[in-house]
Short mmCIF file of C-alpha atoms and ligand atoms in Angstrom, two decimals:
data_model
loop_
_atom_site.label_atom_id
_atom_site.label_comp_id
_atom_site.label_asym_id
_atom_site.label_seq_id
_atom_site.Cartn_x
_atom_site.Cartn_y
_atom_site.Cartn_z
CA MET T 1 -28.51 7.76 -21.24
CA TYR T 2 -26.86 4.98 -23.17
CA GLU T 3 -24.65 4.23 -20.21
CA LEU T 4 -27.65 4.00 -17.93
CA MET T 5 -29.25 1.44 -20.21
CA ALA T 6 -26.14 -0.69 -20.70
CA PRO T 7 -26.46 -4.06 -18.96
CA ARG T 8 -24.55 -4.30 -15.74
CA GLU T 9 -21.92 -6.98 -15.38
CA PRO T 10 -22.94 -9.66 -12.92
CA ALA T 11 -21.04 -9.34 -9.67
CA GLY T 12 -17.99 -11.48 -9.31
CA GLU T 13 -17.32 -12.00 -13.00
CA GLY T 14 -13.82 -11.95 -14.43
CA PRO T 15 -10.44 -12.39 -12.83
CA ARG T 16 -9.78 -11.05 -9.37
CA PRO T 17 -6.67 -9.10 -8.43
CA ALA T 18 -4.42 -11.26 -6.26
CA HIS T 19 -2.38 -8.25 -5.12
CA VAL T 20 -4.04 -4.93 -4.38
CA ALA T 21 -1.99 -1.91 -3.28
CA ILE T 22 -3.74 1.09 -1.74
CA ILE T 23 -2.67 4.73 -1.42
CA MET T 24 -4.72 5.59 1.67
CA ASP T 25 -5.23 9.31 1.01
CA GLY T 26 -7.60 11.98 2.29
CA ASN T 27 -7.40 11.68 6.08
CA GLY T 28 -6.51 15.33 6.53
CA ARG T 29 -9.30 16.66 4.33
CA TRP T 30 -11.78 14.30 5.95
CA ALA T 31 -10.93 15.91 9.31
CA GLU T 32 -10.68 19.50 8.07
CA SER T 33 -14.09 19.34 6.39
CA ARG T 34 -15.52 18.46 9.81
CA GLY T 35 -13.63 21.18 11.65
CA LEU T 36 -11.45 18.54 13.33
CA PRO T 37 -7.65 18.45 13.67
CA ARG T 38 -5.90 16.49 10.89
CA LEU T 39 -4.82 13.87 13.41
CA ALA T 40 -8.46 12.96 14.03
CA GLY T 41 -8.57 11.99 10.36
CA HIS T 42 -5.47 9.85 10.69
CA LYS T 43 -7.01 8.11 13.68
CA ARG T 44 -10.17 7.35 11.71
CA GLY T 45 -8.02 6.25 8.81
CA ALA T 46 -6.10 3.80 10.96
CA GLU T 47 -9.42 2.38 12.18
CA ARG T 48 -10.54 1.78 8.56
CA VAL T 49 -7.64 -0.55 7.90
CA ARG T 50 -9.07 -3.50 9.82
CA GLU T 51 -12.26 -3.80 7.77
CA ILE T 52 -10.35 -3.63 4.49
CA VAL T 53 -7.79 -6.21 5.67
CA GLU T 54 -10.53 -8.54 6.86
CA SER T 55 -12.42 -8.35 3.58
CA CYS T 56 -9.43 -9.56 1.52
CA PRO T 57 -9.71 -13.36 1.85
CA ASP T 58 -13.36 -13.39 0.68
CA LEU T 59 -12.44 -11.21 -2.30
CA GLY T 60 -9.71 -13.63 -3.33
CA ILE T 61 -6.97 -11.14 -2.47
CA THR T 62 -3.80 -12.83 -1.23
CA HIS T 63 -1.59 -9.72 -1.06
CA LEU T 64 -2.52 -6.30 0.27
CA THR T 65 -0.01 -3.44 0.33
CA LEU T 66 -0.82 -0.19 2.13
CA PHE T 67 0.92 3.17 1.74
CA ALA T 68 0.98 4.67 5.24
CA PHE T 69 3.83 7.24 5.20
CA SER T 70 5.94 8.50 2.31
CA THR T 71 9.54 9.74 2.24
CA GLU T 72 8.04 13.17 1.50
CA ASN T 73 5.62 13.15 4.45
CA TRP T 74 8.47 14.29 6.75
CA LYS T 75 7.79 17.75 5.30
CA ARG T 76 4.60 17.97 7.39
CA PRO T 77 4.47 19.77 10.74
CA ALA T 78 6.37 17.85 13.43
CA SER T 79 3.18 17.46 15.48
CA GLU T 80 1.45 15.64 12.62
CA VAL T 81 4.47 13.41 11.95
CA LEU T 82 4.76 12.54 15.65
CA GLY T 83 1.04 11.84 15.82
CA LEU T 84 1.23 9.54 12.80
CA PHE T 85 4.08 7.55 14.33
CA ARG T 86 2.16 7.29 17.58
CA LEU T 87 -0.69 5.78 15.56
CA PHE T 88 1.64 3.30 13.83
CA ARG T 89 2.93 2.11 17.21
CA ARG T 90 -0.61 1.80 18.52
CA TYR T 91 -1.73 -0.06 15.39
CA ILE T 92 1.05 -2.62 15.66
CA LYS T 93 0.45 -3.16 19.39
CA LYS T 94 -3.33 -3.32 19.06
CA GLU T 95 -3.75 -5.17 15.77
CA GLY T 96 -0.61 -7.31 15.94
CA ALA T 97 -2.16 -10.19 17.90
CA ARG T 98 -5.24 -10.17 15.67
CA LEU T 99 -3.10 -10.27 12.52
CA VAL T 100 -1.12 -13.18 13.95
CA ALA T 101 -4.35 -15.03 14.79
CA GLU T 102 -5.81 -14.36 11.36
CA GLY T 103 -2.81 -15.87 9.62
CA ALA T 104 -1.51 -12.66 8.08
CA ARG T 105 2.13 -12.37 7.14
CA VAL T 106 3.15 -8.80 7.84
CA ARG T 107 6.03 -7.02 6.13
CA PHE T 108 7.13 -3.41 6.20
CA ILE T 109 8.74 -1.66 3.24
CA GLY T 110 10.58 1.66 3.21
CA GLY T 111 13.79 2.91 4.79
CA ARG T 112 13.94 2.04 8.49
CA GLU T 113 17.06 3.89 9.64
CA ARG T 114 15.21 7.15 10.13
CA LEU T 115 12.55 5.56 12.36
CA GLU T 116 12.80 5.49 16.16
CA ALA T 117 14.46 2.35 17.54
CA ASP T 118 11.36 1.26 19.49
CA LEU T 119 9.18 1.46 16.37
CA GLN T 120 11.77 -0.47 14.36
CA ALA T 121 11.69 -3.13 17.09
CA LEU T 122 7.89 -3.34 16.99
CA MET T 123 7.98 -3.69 13.20
CA GLY T 124 10.70 -6.34 13.26
CA GLY T 125 8.88 -8.21 16.03
CA LEU T 126 5.61 -8.43 14.10
CA GLU T 127 7.44 -9.52 10.95
CA ALA T 128 9.20 -12.29 12.88
CA GLN T 129 5.99 -13.39 14.58
CA THR T 130 4.11 -13.73 11.30
CA LEU T 131 6.91 -15.16 9.17
CA ASP T 132 5.24 -18.54 8.65
CA ASN T 133 1.75 -17.20 7.90
CA ASP T 134 0.36 -17.05 4.40
CA ARG T 135 -3.41 -16.49 4.54
CA LEU T 136 -2.88 -12.83 3.65
CA HIS T 137 0.39 -11.08 2.84
CA LEU T 138 -0.01 -7.64 4.37
CA THR T 139 2.71 -5.15 3.47
CA VAL T 140 2.78 -1.71 5.06
CA ALA T 141 4.87 1.07 3.49
CA ILE T 142 6.34 3.40 6.12
CA ASN T 143 8.94 5.99 5.11
CA TYR T 144 8.55 4.53 1.63
CA GLY T 145 9.37 6.30 -1.61
CA GLY T 146 9.86 4.52 -4.91
CA ARG T 147 12.89 6.59 -5.88
CA ASP T 148 14.43 6.01 -2.48
CA GLU T 149 13.80 2.27 -2.80
CA ILE T 150 15.43 2.12 -6.26
CA LEU T 151 18.32 4.27 -5.03
CA ARG T 152 18.98 1.97 -2.05
CA ALA T 153 18.77 -1.09 -4.31
CA THR T 154 21.15 0.47 -6.84
CA ARG T 155 23.70 1.25 -4.15
CA ARG T 156 23.69 -2.35 -2.94
CA ILE T 157 24.03 -3.68 -6.47
CA ALA T 158 26.91 -1.25 -7.13
CA GLU T 159 28.59 -2.44 -3.92
CA ALA T 160 28.33 -6.05 -5.09
CA VAL T 161 29.87 -5.13 -8.44
CA ARG T 162 32.66 -3.23 -6.72
CA ALA T 163 33.31 -6.18 -4.38
CA GLY T 164 33.54 -8.45 -7.40
CA THR T 165 30.65 -10.74 -6.37
CA LEU T 166 28.52 -9.57 -9.30
CA ALA T 167 29.50 -8.62 -12.87
CA ALA T 168 27.86 -5.52 -14.34
CA ASP T 169 26.57 -7.45 -17.35
CA GLU T 170 24.97 -10.01 -15.03
CA VAL T 171 22.56 -7.39 -13.64
CA THR T 172 19.07 -8.40 -14.83
CA PRO T 173 15.56 -7.22 -13.97
CA GLU T 174 15.52 -10.09 -11.46
CA THR T 175 18.67 -8.70 -9.81
CA ILE T 176 16.95 -5.36 -9.36
CA GLU T 177 13.77 -6.97 -8.04
CA ALA T 178 15.75 -9.00 -5.55
CA HIS T 179 17.26 -5.81 -4.12
CA LEU T 180 14.00 -3.88 -3.80
CA ASP T 181 12.14 -3.77 -0.46
CA THR T 182 9.40 -5.84 -2.12
CA ALA T 183 11.74 -8.73 -2.99
CA GLY T 184 9.72 -11.93 -3.09
CA LEU T 185 6.34 -10.20 -3.46
CA PRO T 186 4.35 -10.35 -6.71
CA ASP T 187 3.73 -7.09 -8.57
CA PRO T 188 0.44 -5.38 -7.69
CA ASP T 189 -2.42 -6.20 -10.06
CA LEU T 190 -4.46 -3.22 -8.94
CA ILE T 191 -3.36 0.07 -7.38
CA LEU T 192 -6.14 2.06 -5.79
CA ARG T 193 -6.01 5.63 -4.53
CA THR T 194 -8.70 7.28 -2.44
CA SER T 195 -9.60 10.99 -2.11
CA GLY T 196 -9.89 11.93 -5.78
CA GLU T 197 -6.19 12.60 -6.46
CA TYR T 198 -4.90 11.21 -9.75
CA ARG T 199 -1.24 10.64 -8.98
CA VAL T 200 0.99 7.95 -7.51
CA SER T 201 3.19 10.09 -5.21
CA GLY T 202 6.15 7.73 -5.51
CA PHE T 203 4.31 4.48 -4.78
CA LEU T 204 5.82 1.29 -6.25
CA PRO T 205 7.18 2.76 -9.54
CA TRP T 206 9.12 -0.36 -10.57
CA GLN T 207 6.45 -2.80 -9.45
CA SER T 208 3.51 -0.99 -11.06
CA ALA T 209 4.80 -1.17 -14.66
CA TYR T 210 1.73 -3.21 -15.67
CA SER T 211 -0.64 -2.58 -12.78
CA GLU T 212 -4.21 -1.44 -13.33
CA PHE T 213 -5.11 1.81 -11.55
CA ALA T 214 -8.33 2.82 -9.85
CA PHE T 215 -9.04 6.24 -8.37
CA VAL T 216 -12.00 6.78 -6.08
CA ASP T 217 -13.35 10.05 -4.71
CA ALA T 218 -14.07 8.78 -1.21
CA ARG T 219 -11.55 9.88 1.39
CA TRP T 220 -9.81 7.05 3.15
CA PRO T 221 -11.78 7.34 6.45
CA ASP T 222 -15.00 6.98 4.40
CA PHE T 223 -13.77 4.07 2.27
CA THR T 224 -15.83 0.97 3.07
CA ALA T 225 -15.46 -2.75 2.38
CA GLU T 226 -18.38 -2.42 -0.08
CA MET T 227 -16.54 0.27 -2.05
CA PHE T 228 -13.46 -1.91 -2.00
CA ALA T 229 -15.40 -4.93 -3.30
CA ALA T 230 -16.84 -2.80 -6.12
CA GLN T 231 -13.34 -1.78 -7.24
CA VAL T 232 -12.20 -5.41 -7.11
CA ARG T 233 -15.16 -6.40 -9.31
CA GLY T 234 -14.35 -3.54 -11.69
CA PHE T 235 -10.87 -4.98 -12.14
CA GLY T 236 -12.43 -8.15 -13.58
CA ARG T 237 -13.89 -6.16 -16.46
CA ARG T 238 -10.55 -4.82 -17.63
CA GLU T 239 -8.46 -6.33 -20.37
CA ARG T 240 -4.80 -6.61 -19.49
CA ARG T 241 -2.56 -7.06 -22.50
CA PHE T 242 0.98 -6.68 -21.14
CA GLY T 243 2.09 -5.30 -24.48
CA ALA T 244 0.76 -8.23 -26.53
CA VAL T 245 -2.31 -8.24 -28.79
CA ALA T 246 -5.75 -9.00 -27.39
CA GLY T 247 -6.98 -12.55 -27.55
C1 IPE E 301 -3.14 10.24 3.92
O1 IPE E 301 -3.95 11.31 4.22
C2 IPE E 301 -2.23 9.84 5.07
C3 IPE E 301 -0.83 10.23 4.89
C4 IPE E 301 -0.31 10.75 3.81
C5 IPE E 301 0.05 10.03 6.01
P1 IPE E 301 -3.44 12.82 4.09
O2 IPE E 301 -2.90 13.24 5.40
O3 IPE E 301 -2.51 12.97 2.95
O4 IPE E 301 -4.80 13.57 3.81
P2 IPE E 301 -5.01 14.78 2.83
O5 IPE E 301 -4.53 14.35 1.48
O6 IPE E 301 -4.23 15.92 3.36
O7 IPE E 301 -6.50 15.01 2.87
C1 IPE E 302 0.68 9.75 -0.48
O1 IPE E 302 -0.19 10.74 -0.05
C2 IPE E 302 1.30 9.04 0.67
C3 IPE E 302 0.40 8.26 1.52
C4 IPE E 302 -0.88 8.05 1.31
C5 IPE E 302 0.99 7.68 2.68
P1 IPE E 302 0.23 12.28 0.08
O2 IPE E 302 -0.96 12.98 0.57
O3 IPE E 302 1.47 12.39 0.87
O4 IPE E 302 0.56 12.64 -1.42
P2 IPE E 302 0.53 14.06 -2.16
O5 IPE E 302 1.34 15.00 -1.34
O6 IPE E 302 -0.91 14.47 -2.23
O7 IPE E 302 1.09 13.78 -3.50
MG1 MG E 303 -2.79 13.43 1.00
#
């Protein structure tokens, strides 16, 4: 009762998250609950991305990072994995021109070696085409896992130490950041996961040290720009302390 009577915060109050990262989860359950194949959910999910991307500038979001495929998702049936990669190709081909026109800078994070050469070429092509854009920094995580990212960074740092171009005691947090896939990107202010799961599944472990988290029950294919805006407003009501005292 008390909660119902509490005054509601006016919309748009408080700071806005500049960088939002989203774990787009729940495509499979969305499809299964409708008696559809899981891939139908992934297709719907891919279609949802445009509306969320397009809503960012008005919400004051300059960086959007999307988790599309994890290093653990290879464990799924081959048909689902193949279908997902078909969707990624289609997304890049179909949305690429629009993203260029809208001034988005697109980056991909995650290990690329395991991806088919033609997909790697599509990804590299879109990155090159959008290099000078800065209206929205859109980062898509494909074959991304936080442990894998830190492992790859550590190996490269170790190589530099072995080659004598870096001293072990010169390794700083900045050195590590510079070797992560997200080098040059700010840390996420808000990490949002759809579909009612309360876990991070390997997403951005280094970068999320002081991120705020939001979990919503809606499955990704049902997640609307209005729901997104509500979460962004909710962020403004939080108090971030970064280990210091309030004030
Ligand atoms: C998210 O939806 C997309 C990927 C992980 C590729 P899921 O496919 O995980 O959907 P659920 O969690 O099984 O419902
Ligand atoms: C996380 O979702 C990865 C993506 C959304 C791409 P999963 O569905 O793979 O995560 P778990 O298996 O529920 O932890
Ligand atoms: Mg899932």
